[in-house]
PDB file of C-alpha atoms in Angstrom:
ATOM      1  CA  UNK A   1     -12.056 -31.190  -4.709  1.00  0.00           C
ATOM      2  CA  UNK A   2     -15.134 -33.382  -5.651  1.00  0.00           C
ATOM      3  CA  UNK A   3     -17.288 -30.269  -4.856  1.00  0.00           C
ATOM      4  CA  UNK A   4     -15.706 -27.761  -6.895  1.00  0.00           C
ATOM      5  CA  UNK A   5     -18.116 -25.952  -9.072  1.00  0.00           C
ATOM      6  CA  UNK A   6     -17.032 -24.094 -11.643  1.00  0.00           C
ATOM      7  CA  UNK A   7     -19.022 -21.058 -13.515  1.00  0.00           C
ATOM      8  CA  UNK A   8     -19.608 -17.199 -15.268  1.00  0.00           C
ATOM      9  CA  UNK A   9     -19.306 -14.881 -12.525  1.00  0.00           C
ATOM     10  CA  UNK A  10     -22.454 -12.652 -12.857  1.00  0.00           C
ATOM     11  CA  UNK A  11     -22.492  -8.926 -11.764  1.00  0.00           C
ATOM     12  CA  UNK A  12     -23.574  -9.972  -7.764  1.00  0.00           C
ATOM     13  CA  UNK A  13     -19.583 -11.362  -7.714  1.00  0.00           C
ATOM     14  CA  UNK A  14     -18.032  -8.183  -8.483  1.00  0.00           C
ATOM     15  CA  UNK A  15     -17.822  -7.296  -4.423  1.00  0.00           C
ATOM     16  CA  UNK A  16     -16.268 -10.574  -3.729  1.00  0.00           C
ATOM     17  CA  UNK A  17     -13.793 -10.638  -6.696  1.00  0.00           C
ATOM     18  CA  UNK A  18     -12.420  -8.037  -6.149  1.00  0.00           C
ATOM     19  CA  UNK A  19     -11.571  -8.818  -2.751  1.00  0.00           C
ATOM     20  CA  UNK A  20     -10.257 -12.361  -3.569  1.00  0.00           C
ATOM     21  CA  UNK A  21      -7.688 -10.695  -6.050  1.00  0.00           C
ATOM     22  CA  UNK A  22      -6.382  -8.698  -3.119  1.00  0.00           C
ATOM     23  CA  UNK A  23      -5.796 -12.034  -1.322  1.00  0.00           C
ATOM     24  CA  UNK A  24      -5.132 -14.530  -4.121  1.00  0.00           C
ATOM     25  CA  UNK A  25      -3.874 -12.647  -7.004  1.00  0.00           C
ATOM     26  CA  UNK A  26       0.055 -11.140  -8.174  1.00  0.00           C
ATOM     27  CA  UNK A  27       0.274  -7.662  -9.362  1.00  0.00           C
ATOM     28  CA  UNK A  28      -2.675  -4.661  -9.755  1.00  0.00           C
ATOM     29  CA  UNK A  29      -4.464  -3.688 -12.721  1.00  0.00           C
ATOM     30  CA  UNK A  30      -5.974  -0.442 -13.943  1.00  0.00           C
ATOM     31  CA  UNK A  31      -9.098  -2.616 -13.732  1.00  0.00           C
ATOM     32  CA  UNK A  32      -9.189  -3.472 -10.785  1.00  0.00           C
ATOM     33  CA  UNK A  33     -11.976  -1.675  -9.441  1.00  0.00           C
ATOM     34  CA  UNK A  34     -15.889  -2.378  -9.534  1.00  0.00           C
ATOM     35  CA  UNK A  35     -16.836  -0.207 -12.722  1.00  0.00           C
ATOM     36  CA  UNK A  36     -13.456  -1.930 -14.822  1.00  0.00           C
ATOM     37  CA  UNK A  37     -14.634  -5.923 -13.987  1.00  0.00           C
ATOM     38  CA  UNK A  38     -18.799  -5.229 -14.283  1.00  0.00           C
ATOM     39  CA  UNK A  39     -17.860  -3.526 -17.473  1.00  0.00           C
ATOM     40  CA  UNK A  40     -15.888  -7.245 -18.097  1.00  0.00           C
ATOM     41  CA  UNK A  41     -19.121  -9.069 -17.456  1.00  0.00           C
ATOM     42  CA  UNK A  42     -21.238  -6.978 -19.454  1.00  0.00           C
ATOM     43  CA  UNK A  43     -19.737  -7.183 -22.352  1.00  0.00           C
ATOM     44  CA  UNK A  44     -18.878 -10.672 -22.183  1.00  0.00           C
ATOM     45  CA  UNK A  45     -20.798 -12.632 -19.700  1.00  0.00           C
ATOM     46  CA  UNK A  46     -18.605 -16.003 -19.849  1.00  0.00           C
ATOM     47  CA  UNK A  47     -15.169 -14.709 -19.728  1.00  0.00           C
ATOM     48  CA  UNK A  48     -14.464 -14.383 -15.825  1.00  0.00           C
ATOM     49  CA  UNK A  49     -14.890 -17.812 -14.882  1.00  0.00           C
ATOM     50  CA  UNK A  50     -15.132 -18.380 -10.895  1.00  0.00           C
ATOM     51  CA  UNK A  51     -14.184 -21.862  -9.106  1.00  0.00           C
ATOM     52  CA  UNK A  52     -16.060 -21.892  -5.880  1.00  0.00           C
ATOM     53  CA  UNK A  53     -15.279 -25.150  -3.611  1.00  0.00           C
ATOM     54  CA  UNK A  54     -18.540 -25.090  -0.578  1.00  0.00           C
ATOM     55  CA  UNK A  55     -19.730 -21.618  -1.814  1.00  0.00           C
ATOM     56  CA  UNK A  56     -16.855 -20.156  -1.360  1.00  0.00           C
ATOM     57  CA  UNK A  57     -14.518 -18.973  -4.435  1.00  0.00           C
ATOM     58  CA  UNK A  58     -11.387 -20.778  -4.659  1.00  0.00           C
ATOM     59  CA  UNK A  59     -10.122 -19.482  -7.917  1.00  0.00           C
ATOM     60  CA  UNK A  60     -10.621 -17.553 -11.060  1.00  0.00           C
ATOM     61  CA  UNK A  61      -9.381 -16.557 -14.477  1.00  0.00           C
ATOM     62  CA  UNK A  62     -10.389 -14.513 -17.128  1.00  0.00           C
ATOM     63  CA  UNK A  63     -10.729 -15.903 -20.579  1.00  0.00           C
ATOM     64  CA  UNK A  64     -11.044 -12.877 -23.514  1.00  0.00           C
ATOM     65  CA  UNK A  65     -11.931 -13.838 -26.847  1.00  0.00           C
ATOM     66  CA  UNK A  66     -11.994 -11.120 -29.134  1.00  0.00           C
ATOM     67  CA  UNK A  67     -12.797 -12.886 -31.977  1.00  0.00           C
ATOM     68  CA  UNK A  68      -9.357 -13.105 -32.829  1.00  0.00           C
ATOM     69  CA  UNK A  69      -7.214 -13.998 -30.001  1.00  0.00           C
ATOM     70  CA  UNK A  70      -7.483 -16.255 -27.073  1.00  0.00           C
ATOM     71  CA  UNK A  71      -6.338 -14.396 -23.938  1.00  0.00           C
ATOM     72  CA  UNK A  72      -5.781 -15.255 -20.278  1.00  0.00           C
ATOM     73  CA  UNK A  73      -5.418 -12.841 -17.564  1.00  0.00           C
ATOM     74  CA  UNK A  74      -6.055 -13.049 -13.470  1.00  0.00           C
ATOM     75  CA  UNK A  75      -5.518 -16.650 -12.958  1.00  0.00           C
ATOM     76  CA  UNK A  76      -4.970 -16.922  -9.411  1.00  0.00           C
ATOM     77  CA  UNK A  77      -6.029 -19.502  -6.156  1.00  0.00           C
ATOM     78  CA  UNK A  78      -6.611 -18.921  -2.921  1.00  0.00           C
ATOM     79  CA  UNK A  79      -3.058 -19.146  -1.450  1.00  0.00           C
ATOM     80  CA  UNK A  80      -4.507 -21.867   0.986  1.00  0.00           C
ATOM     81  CA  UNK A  81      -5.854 -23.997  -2.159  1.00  0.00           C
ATOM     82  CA  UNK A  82      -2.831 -23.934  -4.193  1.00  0.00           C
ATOM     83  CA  UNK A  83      -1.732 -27.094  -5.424  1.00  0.00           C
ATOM     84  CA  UNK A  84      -4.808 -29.048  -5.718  1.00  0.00           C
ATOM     85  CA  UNK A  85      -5.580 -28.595  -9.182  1.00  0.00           C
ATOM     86  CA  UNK A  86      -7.988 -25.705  -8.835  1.00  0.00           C
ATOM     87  CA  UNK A  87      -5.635 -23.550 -11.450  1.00  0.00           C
ATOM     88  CA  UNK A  88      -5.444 -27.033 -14.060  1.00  0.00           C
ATOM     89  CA  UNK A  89      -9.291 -27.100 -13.801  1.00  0.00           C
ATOM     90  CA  UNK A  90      -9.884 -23.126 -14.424  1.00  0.00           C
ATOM     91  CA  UNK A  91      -7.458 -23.158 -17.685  1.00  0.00           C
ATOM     92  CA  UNK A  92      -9.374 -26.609 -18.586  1.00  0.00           C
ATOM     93  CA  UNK A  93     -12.089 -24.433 -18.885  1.00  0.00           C
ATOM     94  CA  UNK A  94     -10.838 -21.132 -20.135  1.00  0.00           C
ATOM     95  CA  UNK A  95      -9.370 -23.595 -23.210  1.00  0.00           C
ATOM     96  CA  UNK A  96     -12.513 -25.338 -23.667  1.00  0.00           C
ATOM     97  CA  UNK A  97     -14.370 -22.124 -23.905  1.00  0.00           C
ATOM     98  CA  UNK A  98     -11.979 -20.847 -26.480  1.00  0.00           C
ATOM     99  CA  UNK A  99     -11.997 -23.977 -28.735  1.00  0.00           C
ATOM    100  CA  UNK A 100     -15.986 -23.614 -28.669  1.00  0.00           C
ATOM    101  CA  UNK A 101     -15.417 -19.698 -29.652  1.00  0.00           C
ATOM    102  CA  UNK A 102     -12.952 -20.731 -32.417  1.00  0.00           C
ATOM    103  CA  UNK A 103      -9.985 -20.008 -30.867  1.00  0.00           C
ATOM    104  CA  UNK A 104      -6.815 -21.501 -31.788  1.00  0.00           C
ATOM    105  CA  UNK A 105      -3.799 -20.315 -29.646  1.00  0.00           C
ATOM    106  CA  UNK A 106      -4.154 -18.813 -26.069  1.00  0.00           C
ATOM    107  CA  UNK A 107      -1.656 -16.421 -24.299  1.00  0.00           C
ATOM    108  CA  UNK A 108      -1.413 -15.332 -20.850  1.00  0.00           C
ATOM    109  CA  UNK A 109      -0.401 -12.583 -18.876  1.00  0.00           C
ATOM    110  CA  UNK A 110       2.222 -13.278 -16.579  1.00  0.00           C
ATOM    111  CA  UNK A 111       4.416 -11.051 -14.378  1.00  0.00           C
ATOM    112  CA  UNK A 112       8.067 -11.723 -15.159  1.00  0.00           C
ATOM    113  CA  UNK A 113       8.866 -11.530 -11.539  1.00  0.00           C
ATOM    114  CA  UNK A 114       5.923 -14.405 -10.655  1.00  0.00           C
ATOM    115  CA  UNK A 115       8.137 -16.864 -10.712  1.00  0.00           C
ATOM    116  CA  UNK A 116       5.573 -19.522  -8.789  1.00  0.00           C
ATOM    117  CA  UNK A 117       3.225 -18.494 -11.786  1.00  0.00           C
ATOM    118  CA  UNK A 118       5.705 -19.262 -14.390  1.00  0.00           C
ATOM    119  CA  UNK A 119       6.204 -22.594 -12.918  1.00  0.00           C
ATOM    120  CA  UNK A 120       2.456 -23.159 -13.271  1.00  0.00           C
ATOM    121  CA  UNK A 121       1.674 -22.223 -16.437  1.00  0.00           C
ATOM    122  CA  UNK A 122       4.754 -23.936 -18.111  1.00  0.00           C
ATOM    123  CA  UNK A 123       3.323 -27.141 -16.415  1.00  0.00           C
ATOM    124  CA  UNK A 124      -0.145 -26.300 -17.981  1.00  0.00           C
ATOM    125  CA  UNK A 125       1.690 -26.036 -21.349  1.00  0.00           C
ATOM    126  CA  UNK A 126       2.413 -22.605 -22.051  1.00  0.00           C
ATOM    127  CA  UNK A 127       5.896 -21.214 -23.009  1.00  0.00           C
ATOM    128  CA  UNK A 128       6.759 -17.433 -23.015  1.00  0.00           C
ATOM    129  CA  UNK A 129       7.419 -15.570 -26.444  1.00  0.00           C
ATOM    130  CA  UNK A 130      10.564 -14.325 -26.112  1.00  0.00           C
ATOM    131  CA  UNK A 131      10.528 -12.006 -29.635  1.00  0.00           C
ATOM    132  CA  UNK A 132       7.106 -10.468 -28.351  1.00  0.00           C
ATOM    133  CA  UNK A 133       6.728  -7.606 -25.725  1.00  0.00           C
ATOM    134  CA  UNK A 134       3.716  -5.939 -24.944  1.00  0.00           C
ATOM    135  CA  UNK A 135       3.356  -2.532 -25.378  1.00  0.00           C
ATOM    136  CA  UNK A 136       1.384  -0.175 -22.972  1.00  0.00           C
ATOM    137  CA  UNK A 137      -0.467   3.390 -22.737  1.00  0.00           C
ATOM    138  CA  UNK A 138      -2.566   4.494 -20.136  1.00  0.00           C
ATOM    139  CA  UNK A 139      -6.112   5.698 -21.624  1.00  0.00           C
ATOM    140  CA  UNK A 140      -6.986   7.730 -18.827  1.00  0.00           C
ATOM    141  CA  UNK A 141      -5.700   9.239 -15.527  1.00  0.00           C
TER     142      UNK A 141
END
């Protein structure tokens, strides 16, 4: 893993994000798509941070900071890199880019059926919130 470079994804990753999810990540979004994740990096040019091992992306995670709140979503590795400390090294950075923001607390999405992520993030120090739920509404069609 000595080569492992990790960085912003700029708006020439979109393409190959988006396929990666389809491969590496649990669950679909609403975003998803092209428009939802360049509208990500436009707005906020550090939060999808890319691990790429030879040029070739290995993991990534999404680090929001709304000024506010610290949140994670899309942390996923390639199925055939899991286990090597590509995840550890992503949330190293998603934390480290919160503490510089001000952050003080970060949450994460997580699927209650992922039970492989669950395992993950509880060994990366997070613990679910049992007295919280999250609350949805579509915003369009």
């Amino acid at each position: 893993m000595s080569d492992l470079r990790i960085r912003a994804a700029g708006p020439e990753d979109l393409d190959t994000v988006l396929a990666f999810w389809k491969v590496a990540a649990e669950g679909t979004s609403i975003s998803d798509d092209r428009d939802g994740v360049r509208r990500l990096v436009d707005r906020d040019p550090e939060a999808l941070i890319l691990a790429e091992d030879d040029g070739r992306l290995v993991g990534t995670v999404i680090a929001g900071f709304d000024g506010w709140r610290c949140h994670l979503y899309r942390l996923a590795v390639h199925p055939e890199r899991r286990r090597q400390g590509i995840g550890s090294t992503l949330l190293s950075a998603a934390e480290e880019r919160f503490v510089r923001l001000g952050g003080r607390r970060g949450d994460a999405m997580v699927l209650q059926r992922n039970e492989t992520a669950h395992r993950a993030w509880r060994a990366a120090g997070y613990a679910p919130e049992e007295h919280w739920r999250r609350w949805v509404k579509p915003l369009t069609d």
